[in-house]
């Protein structure tokens, strides 16, 4: 009985999908515990690229069960489409995919509310994430168990749309939504999803009791955590390891390993402070070579040097037992590599992360500089194949965080990975 957790250590898009896809065959179950279709987890094998938003990144490993836990917010239309796309590739999800009856639905009025309330101010993915979690906490949400109970759902949806329409028109002066069309469409979606719906907490408890191994897959990243991230420029859930227990219903004592996924530099999509952001040609190199465009929204990702102050904070928040350093290949060709080791705030040096967005926005990063390398390292499978400067950077990350690096990713494909276990 053991749970391993994969968590993004930065602002998301660290390569969680790739790492989960590689690890999945060693597990019985892969489970998403928070977030929704704001996530975009890319998996590459052979010439094939697939981006998953709601389905766990274990779907391409035959024989592995996949769970969407109670902590996830589910847009039924997006999920049905995603299931169909995966099944078209020949992966049958019947009897392998389990959706929590307690997970909350994202419905069209959540996206309508987000458009007028927070989308532009925060730079969200516009998937309705914030309003859906708001309704959950306000005890107004509609759960998956209600979606699949047709009569009850129609009544609830009618009432919720009426309530939301009064906000949309009354407070924001925009047109409301037509309940009838939405009810018809979502009743059908509920029917399509019903065969996957179960009490996933019982399912996971039974799995743990039977000695099965579970891989919990985080979405977003620790610096986007609603409590510990750069609020308000965060998502509305708990991507950090703490979210695993509430998002799946499993006890902290079942967690054995926590793997922090860390890009060899930093990226961020949307607004919010980013002390090491680069607006020069080095940042452009990272964006171009790393193909840094959002997997969900297509927006260009902001790029900058690795922030070790932030990474160490993430290590403490999550209790990482190991790190996976991704996209090391993207740094090839840079004359020198910098890593931020301290912040300067009000002329004082500071070695702790500051999650107050207003203050973090004003700090000056202080860097340690390492030599770069010119060799193309894409696809390297052993540490010995890396130039000394690249190995040196990996050692510096280990030393600064005091967490061992167990995986180094040198390209987007499954095979382009160094395993250090
Ligand atoms: P996730 O949200 O954490 O799963 O990450 P994304 O899929 O949003 O973004 C990571 C991007 O980097 C994807 O396009 C991956 O295919 C790609 N990727 C992952 N690991 C590596 C790597 O080691 N090197 C390179 N060059 N690309 C990588
Ligand atoms: P994965 O799982 C990167 C960002 C958005 C925005 C903020 C809030 O692929 O790493 P939201 O729609 O969640 O209310 O937006 O969070 N964001 C992500 N950034 N990767 C993600 O997921 C993200 N999910 C949300 O850009 O700044
Ligand atoms: Mg992503």
Coordinates of C-alpha atoms and ligand atoms in Angstrom, one line a residue:
X1 CA 0.0 0.0 0.0
X2 CA 1.7 3.2 -1.1
X3 CA 1.0 6.5 -2.7
X4 CA 3.5 8.4 -4.9
X5 CA 2.7 12.0 -5.7
X6 CA 3.8 14.0 -8.7
X7 CA 3.7 17.8 -8.1
X8 CA 4.6 20.8 -10.1
X9 CA 7.2 22.8 -8.2
X10 CA 6.9 26.0 -10.1
X11 CA 4.1 27.8 -11.9
X12 CA 2.9 24.8 -13.9
X13 CA 3.9 23.3 -17.2
X14 CA 7.0 21.7 -15.7
X15 CA 6.5 18.4 -17.7
X16 CA 4.3 16.6 -15.2
X17 CA 2.4 14.8 -18.0
X18 CA 5.6 13.3 -19.4
X19 CA 6.9 12.1 -16.0
X20 CA 3.5 10.6 -15.0
X21 CA 3.3 8.8 -18.4
X22 CA 6.7 7.3 -17.9
X23 CA 6.0 6.2 -14.3
X24 CA 2.4 5.0 -14.9
X25 CA 3.3 1.4 -16.0
X26 CA 4.8 0.8 -12.5
X27 CA 1.5 1.7 -10.8
X28 CA -2.0 0.2 -10.5
X29 CA -3.8 3.5 -10.5
X30 CA -3.1 7.1 -11.6
X31 CA -5.4 9.7 -10.0
X32 CA -5.9 13.4 -10.6
X33 CA -6.7 15.2 -7.3
X34 CA -7.4 18.8 -8.2
X35 CA -7.8 21.4 -10.9
X36 CA -9.7 20.8 -14.1
X37 CA -9.3 21.4 -17.8
X38 CA -7.1 24.4 -17.1
X39 CA -4.4 21.7 -17.1
X40 CA -2.6 20.7 -20.3
X41 CA -0.4 17.7 -19.8
X42 CA 1.6 16.8 -22.9
X43 CA 2.6 13.2 -23.7
X44 CA 4.8 12.3 -26.7
X45 CA 5.6 8.9 -28.0
X46 CA 7.0 8.1 -31.4
X47 CA 5.6 10.7 -33.8
X48 CA 2.5 11.1 -31.6
X49 CA 1.7 14.1 -29.4
X50 CA -1.4 14.1 -27.1
X51 CA -2.4 16.8 -24.7
X52 CA -4.6 15.7 -21.7
X53 CA -6.7 18.2 -19.7
X54 CA -8.9 16.1 -17.4
X55 CA -7.9 12.5 -18.0
X56 CA -5.0 11.3 -15.8
X57 CA -1.7 10.8 -17.7
X58 CA -2.0 7.0 -17.1
X59 CA -4.6 6.5 -19.9
X60 CA -2.0 5.4 -22.4
X61 CA -0.7 2.6 -20.1
X62 CA -2.9 -0.4 -20.7
X63 CA -4.0 -2.1 -17.5
X64 CA -3.6 1.0 -15.4
X65 CA -6.8 2.3 -13.8
X66 CA -7.4 6.1 -13.9
X67 CA -9.3 8.1 -11.3
X68 CA -10.6 11.6 -11.5
X69 CA -10.9 12.4 -7.8
X70 CA -13.4 14.5 -5.8
X71 CA -11.1 17.5 -5.7
X72 CA -11.2 17.9 -9.5
X73 CA -13.8 20.3 -11.2
X74 CA -15.1 18.6 -14.3
X75 CA -16.5 20.2 -17.4
X76 CA -18.7 17.3 -18.7
X77 CA -18.5 18.4 -22.4
X78 CA -14.7 18.6 -22.3
X79 CA -14.4 15.3 -20.5
X80 CA -16.7 13.4 -23.0
X81 CA -14.7 14.9 -25.9
X82 CA -11.4 13.9 -24.3
X83 CA -12.6 10.3 -23.7
X84 CA -13.7 10.0 -27.3
X85 CA -10.3 11.3 -28.5
X86 CA -8.4 8.8 -26.4
X87 CA -10.7 5.9 -27.4
X88 CA -10.1 6.8 -31.1
X89 CA -6.5 6.0 -30.6
X90 CA -7.5 2.5 -29.5
X91 CA -7.4 2.9 -25.7
X92 CA -10.7 1.6 -24.2
X93 CA -11.5 3.4 -20.9
X94 CA -14.5 1.3 -19.9
X95 CA -13.8 -0.4 -16.7
X96 CA -10.5 1.6 -16.4
X97 CA -11.7 5.1 -15.8
X98 CA -13.4 6.1 -12.5
X99 CA -14.9 9.5 -12.0
X100 CA -15.7 10.6 -8.4
X101 CA -19.4 11.1 -7.7
X102 CA -18.4 13.9 -5.4
X103 CA -16.4 15.9 -8.0
X104 CA -18.1 19.2 -8.9
X105 CA -19.3 20.1 -12.4
X106 CA -18.2 23.1 -14.3
X107 CA -21.2 24.3 -16.2
X108 CA -21.6 27.0 -18.9
X109 CA -22.6 29.7 -16.4
X110 CA -19.3 29.3 -14.6
X111 CA -17.4 30.3 -17.7
X112 CA -19.9 33.2 -18.3
X113 CA -19.3 34.5 -14.7
X114 CA -15.5 34.1 -15.1
X115 CA -15.6 36.2 -18.3
X116 CA -17.0 39.2 -16.5
X117 CA -15.3 38.7 -13.1
X118 CA -11.7 37.5 -13.1
X119 CA -10.5 36.2 -16.5
X120 CA -8.6 39.3 -17.7
X121 CA -7.5 40.5 -14.2
X122 CA -5.7 37.2 -13.4
X123 CA -5.1 35.9 -16.9
X124 CA -6.9 32.7 -16.3
X125 CA -7.4 29.9 -18.7
X126 CA -11.1 30.9 -19.0
X127 CA -12.2 27.3 -18.2
X128 CA -14.6 28.4 -15.3
X129 CA -12.3 27.0 -12.6
X130 CA -12.6 29.9 -10.1
X131 CA -16.4 30.2 -10.2
X132 CA -16.8 26.4 -10.0
X133 CA -14.7 26.1 -6.9
X134 CA -16.4 29.2 -5.5
X135 CA -19.8 27.5 -5.9
X136 CA -18.3 24.3 -4.2
X137 CA -17.2 26.3 -1.2
X138 CA -20.4 28.3 -1.1
X139 CA -22.3 25.0 -1.1
X140 CA -24.1 25.9 -4.3
X141 CA -22.2 23.5 -6.6
X142 CA -23.7 20.7 -8.6
X143 CA -21.8 17.4 -8.2
X144 CA -21.3 14.6 -10.7
X145 CA -23.7 12.4 -8.7
X146 CA -26.4 15.1 -9.4
X147 CA -25.5 15.4 -13.1
X148 CA -26.3 11.7 -13.7
X149 CA -29.6 11.9 -11.8
X150 CA -31.5 13.4 -14.8
X151 CA -34.7 14.8 -13.2
X152 CA -32.9 16.2 -10.1
X153 CA -30.2 17.7 -12.3
X154 CA -32.7 19.5 -14.6
X155 CA -34.3 21.1 -11.6
X156 CA -31.0 22.2 -10.0
X157 CA -29.6 23.5 -13.3
X158 CA -32.8 25.5 -13.9
X159 CA -32.4 27.2 -10.5
X160 CA -28.7 27.8 -10.7
X161 CA -29.0 29.3 -14.2
X162 CA -31.7 31.6 -12.9
X163 CA -29.5 32.6 -10.0
X164 CA -26.5 33.2 -12.2
X165 CA -28.5 35.1 -14.9
X166 CA -29.6 37.6 -12.2
X167 CA -25.9 38.2 -11.4
X168 CA -24.9 38.4 -15.1
X169 CA -27.7 40.8 -16.1
X170 CA -28.2 42.6 -12.7
X171 CA -24.5 43.2 -11.7
X172 CA -22.7 43.1 -15.1
X173 CA -25.4 44.1 -17.6
X174 CA -24.7 41.2 -19.9
X175 CA -27.2 38.7 -21.4
X176 CA -28.1 35.6 -19.4
X177 CA -28.0 32.0 -20.5
X178 CA -30.9 29.9 -21.9
X179 CA -31.6 27.1 -19.5
X180 CA -33.5 24.8 -21.9
X181 CA -30.7 24.2 -24.4
X182 CA -28.1 23.7 -21.6
X183 CA -30.3 21.2 -19.8
X184 CA -30.9 19.1 -22.9
X185 CA -27.2 19.0 -23.8
X186 CA -25.9 18.3 -20.2
X187 CA -28.5 15.6 -19.5
X188 CA -27.0 13.7 -22.5
X189 CA -23.5 14.3 -21.3
X190 CA -24.4 13.0 -17.9
X191 CA -25.8 9.8 -19.5
X192 CA -22.5 9.4 -21.5
X193 CA -20.4 9.7 -18.3
X194 CA -22.6 7.7 -15.9
X195 CA -20.8 4.4 -16.5
X196 CA -17.6 5.8 -15.2
X197 CA -19.0 7.4 -12.0
X198 CA -18.3 5.8 -8.7
X199 CA -17.3 6.5 -5.1
X200 CA -13.6 6.8 -5.9
X201 CA -12.7 7.3 -2.2
X202 CA -13.9 3.7 -1.5
X203 CA -12.3 2.5 -4.7
X204 CA -8.9 4.0 -3.6
X205 CA -9.3 2.7 0.0
X206 CA -10.0 -0.8 -1.3
X207 CA -6.9 -0.5 -3.6
X208 CA -4.7 0.5 -0.8
X209 CA -6.0 -2.3 1.4
X210 CA -5.2 -4.8 -1.4
X211 CA -1.6 -3.6 -1.6
X212 CA -2.0 -1.6 -4.8
X213 CA 0.2 1.4 -5.7
X214 CA -1.3 4.7 -6.6
X215 CA 0.3 7.6 -8.5
X216 CA -1.4 10.9 -7.6
X217 CA -1.0 13.4 -10.5
X218 CA -0.9 17.1 -9.6
X219 CA -2.0 19.8 -12.1
X220 CA -0.7 23.4 -12.1
X221 CA 2.1 24.0 -9.7
X222 CA 2.9 24.8 -6.1
X223 CA 3.4 28.6 -6.8
X224 CA -0.2 28.7 -8.2
X225 CA -1.6 27.1 -5.0
X226 CA -4.6 29.0 -3.6
X227 CA -3.0 29.3 -0.2
X228 CA 0.8 29.2 -0.8
X229 CA 1.1 30.7 -4.3
X230 CA 1.3 34.3 -5.4
X231 CA -2.3 35.2 -4.5
X232 CA -4.4 36.5 -6.2
X233 CA -2.4 35.3 -9.3
X234 CA -3.1 31.7 -8.5
X235 CA -5.5 29.0 -9.4
X236 CA -8.4 28.1 -7.1
X237 CA -7.3 24.7 -5.8
X238 CA -4.4 23.1 -3.9
X239 CA -1.9 21.7 -6.4
X240 CA 0.7 21.1 -3.7
X241 CA 1.0 17.8 -1.9
X242 CA -1.5 18.8 0.8
X243 CA -4.3 18.7 -1.9
X244 CA -3.8 14.9 -2.4
X245 CA -5.5 14.0 0.8
X246 CA -8.5 16.2 0.4
X247 CA -8.7 15.7 -3.3
X248 CA -8.8 11.9 -3.2
X249 CA -9.8 11.0 0.4
X250 CA -6.6 9.2 1.2
X251 CA -4.6 9.6 4.4
X252 CA -1.3 11.4 4.6
X253 CA 0.3 8.3 6.1
X254 CA -0.3 6.4 2.8
X255 CA 2.1 8.8 1.0
X256 CA 5.6 7.5 0.6
X257 CA 7.2 9.5 -2.3
X258 CA 6.6 13.0 -3.4
X259 CA 8.3 13.9 -6.7
X260 CA 8.8 17.5 -7.5
X261 CA 8.8 18.3 -11.2
X262 CA 11.2 21.2 -11.9
X263 CA 12.0 22.9 -15.2
X264 CA 15.7 23.8 -15.5
X265 CA 14.4 27.4 -16.0
X266 CA 11.1 29.0 -15.1
X267 CA 7.9 29.8 -17.0
X268 CA 4.7 31.4 -16.1
X269 CA 1.4 31.9 -18.1
X270 CA -1.0 34.7 -17.2
X271 CA -0.4 37.6 -14.9
X272 CA 1.5 37.7 -11.6
X273 CA 5.0 38.4 -10.2
X274 CA 8.0 36.6 -11.7
X275 CA 11.3 37.9 -10.3
X276 CA 13.6 36.0 -12.7
X277 CA 11.6 36.8 -15.9
X278 CA 13.8 37.6 -18.9
X279 CA 12.5 39.9 -21.6
X280 CA 15.8 39.7 -23.6
X281 CA 17.1 37.2 -26.2
X282 CA 17.9 34.6 -23.5
X283 CA 14.2 34.5 -22.6
X284 CA 13.4 34.3 -26.3
X285 CA 15.8 31.4 -26.6
X286 CA 14.0 29.5 -23.8
X287 CA 10.6 30.3 -25.4
X288 CA 11.7 29.3 -28.9
X289 CA 13.8 26.2 -28.1
X290 CA 11.5 25.0 -25.3
X291 CA 8.4 25.7 -27.5
X292 CA 6.9 27.5 -24.5
X293 CA 3.3 28.0 -25.6
X294 CA 0.4 27.0 -23.3
X295 CA -0.9 23.5 -24.0
X296 CA -4.4 24.6 -23.1
X297 CA -4.7 28.2 -24.3
X298 CA -1.8 28.5 -26.8
X299 CA -0.6 31.7 -25.0
X300 CA 3.1 32.3 -25.1
X301 CA 4.6 31.4 -21.7
X302 CA 6.8 34.0 -19.9
X303 CA 10.3 32.6 -19.5
X304 CA 13.2 33.3 -17.0
X305 CA 16.0 31.8 -15.0
X306 CA 15.5 29.0 -12.5
X307 CA 14.5 30.5 -9.2
X308 CA 16.1 28.4 -6.5
X309 CA 14.6 30.5 -3.7
X310 CA 11.1 29.6 -5.0
X311 CA 12.1 25.9 -5.6
X312 CA 13.4 25.5 -2.0
X313 CA 10.1 26.9 -0.8
X314 CA 8.3 24.4 -2.9
X315 CA 10.5 21.6 -1.5
X316 CA 9.5 22.6 2.0
X317 CA 5.8 22.9 1.2
X318 CA 5.6 19.5 -0.5
X319 CA 8.3 17.5 1.4
X320 CA 9.7 16.4 -2.0
X321 CA 11.6 13.1 -1.6
X322 CA 13.1 13.6 -5.0
X323 CA 13.2 15.9 -8.0
X324 CA 12.8 15.4 -11.7
X325 CA 14.6 18.2 -13.6
X326 CA 13.0 18.7 -17.1
X327 CA 13.9 20.5 -20.2
X328 CA 17.7 20.6 -19.5
X329 CA 18.2 20.3 -23.2
X330 CA 16.6 23.7 -23.8
X331 CA 19.6 25.5 -22.1
X332 CA 22.1 24.2 -24.6
X333 CA 23.7 27.0 -26.5
X334 CA 23.6 29.6 -23.8
X335 CA 27.0 31.2 -22.8
X336 CA 26.2 31.1 -19.2
X337 CA 23.4 29.8 -17.0
X338 CA 22.1 31.7 -14.0
X339 CA 20.1 30.6 -11.0
X340 CA 18.5 32.9 -8.5
X341 CA 19.7 32.2 -4.9
X342 CA 18.5 35.3 -3.1
X343 CA 16.1 38.2 -3.4
X344 CA 16.9 41.8 -2.5
X345 CA 14.0 43.5 -0.8
X346 CA 14.3 47.0 0.5
X347 CA 18.1 46.8 0.1
X348 CA 18.3 43.7 2.3
X349 CA 19.1 40.2 1.0
X350 CA 16.4 37.7 1.7
X351 CA 16.7 33.9 1.2
X352 CA 13.0 33.0 1.8
X353 CA 10.3 33.0 -0.9
X354 CA 7.8 35.8 -0.5
X355 CA 4.3 34.8 -1.6
X356 CA 2.8 38.3 -1.2
X357 CA 2.4 39.2 -4.8
X358 CA 2.8 42.9 -4.2
X359 CA 6.2 42.5 -2.5
X360 CA 7.4 39.7 -4.8
X361 CA 6.8 42.1 -7.7
X362 CA 9.4 44.5 -6.3
X363 CA 12.3 42.2 -5.3
X364 CA 15.5 42.1 -7.2
X365 CA 16.8 38.6 -7.9
X366 CA 20.5 37.8 -7.1
X367 CA 22.1 35.2 -9.2
X368 CA 24.8 32.6 -9.1
X369 CA 26.3 32.1 -12.6
X370 CA 27.4 28.8 -14.1
X371 CA 29.2 28.1 -17.4
X372 CA 26.9 27.1 -20.2
X373 CA 27.4 24.4 -22.8
X374 CA 27.1 24.1 -26.6
X375 CA 26.5 20.4 -27.1
X376 CA 23.1 19.3 -28.1
X377 CA 22.0 17.0 -25.3
X378 CA 18.5 16.2 -26.5
X379 CA 17.9 12.5 -26.0
X380 CA 20.8 11.8 -23.7
X381 CA 20.0 8.8 -21.5
X382 CA 22.9 8.8 -19.1
X383 CA 24.5 11.4 -16.8
X384 CA 27.9 10.5 -18.3
X385 CA 26.7 11.6 -21.7
X386 CA 26.0 15.2 -20.5
X387 CA 28.7 17.8 -20.6
X388 CA 30.3 18.7 -17.3
X389 CA 28.5 22.1 -17.2
X390 CA 25.1 20.4 -17.5
X391 CA 25.9 17.9 -14.7
X392 CA 27.2 20.7 -12.6
X393 CA 23.9 22.6 -12.9
X394 CA 22.0 19.4 -11.7
X395 CA 24.4 19.1 -8.8
X396 CA 23.9 22.7 -7.8
X397 CA 20.1 22.2 -7.8
X398 CA 20.5 19.2 -5.5
X399 CA 22.9 21.0 -3.2
X400 CA 20.8 24.1 -2.9
X401 CA 17.5 22.2 -2.2
X402 CA 19.0 19.2 -0.4
X403 CA 16.7 17.0 -2.4
X404 CA 18.1 14.3 -4.7
X405 CA 17.5 14.6 -8.5
X406 CA 16.2 11.2 -9.6
X407 CA 15.2 12.0 -13.2
X408 CA 16.7 14.4 -15.8
X409 CA 14.6 15.0 -18.8
X410 CA 16.4 15.7 -22.1
X411 CA 13.6 15.9 -24.5
X412 CA 9.8 15.6 -24.8
X413 CA 9.7 11.9 -25.6
X414 CA 9.4 9.1 -23.1
X415 CA 12.8 7.7 -24.1
X416 CA 14.6 11.1 -23.7
X417 CA 15.1 10.6 -20.0
X418 CA 17.9 9.9 -17.6
X419 CA 16.8 7.7 -14.7
X420 CA 19.0 8.0 -11.6
X421 CA 17.3 5.5 -9.4
Ligands
LIG1 P1 2.7 19.8 -17.7 O1 1.5 20.7 -17.7 O2 3.5 19.9 -16.5 O3 2.4 18.4 -18.0 O4 3.7 20.3 -18.9 P2 3.2 20.8 -20.4 O5 2.8 19.6 -21.2 O6 2.2 21.9 -20.3 O7 4.5 21.5 -20.9 C1 5.7 20.8 -21.0 C2 6.2 20.9 -22.5 O8 7.5 20.6 -22.6 C3 5.4 19.9 -23.4 O9 5.4 20.4 -24.7 C4 6.3 18.7 -23.3 O10 6.2 17.9 -24.5 C5 7.7 19.3 -23.3 N1 8.8 18.6 -22.6 C6 8.7 17.9 -21.4 N2 9.9 17.5 -21.0 C7 10.8 18.0 -21.9 C8 12.2 18.0 -22.0 O11 12.9 17.5 -21.2 N3 12.7 18.7 -23.1 C9 12.0 19.4 -24.0 N4 12.6 20.0 -25.0 N5 10.6 19.4 -23.9 C10 10.1 18.7 -22.9
LIG2 P1 -0.7 22.5 -15.9 O1 -1.4 21.4 -15.2 C1 0.3 26.7 -16.2 C2 -2.6 29.6 -14.6 C3 -3.3 30.5 -15.6 C4 -3.5 31.7 -14.7 C5 -3.8 31.1 -13.3 C6 -5.3 30.9 -13.0 O2 -0.7 22.3 -17.4 O3 0.6 22.8 -15.4 P2 -7.2 29.3 -13.8 O4 -7.8 29.1 -15.2 O5 -6.6 28.1 -13.1 O6 -8.2 30.0 -12.9 O7 -6.0 30.3 -14.0 O8 -3.2 29.8 -13.3 N1 -2.7 28.1 -14.9 C7 -1.7 27.4 -15.4 N2 -0.5 27.7 -15.8 N3 0.0 25.4 -16.2 C8 -1.3 25.1 -15.8 O9 -1.7 23.8 -15.7 C9 -2.2 26.1 -15.4 N4 -3.5 26.1 -15.0 C10 -3.8 27.3 -14.6 O10 -2.6 30.8 -16.7 O11 -2.4 32.4 -14.6
LIG3 MG1 0.7 22.2 -18.9

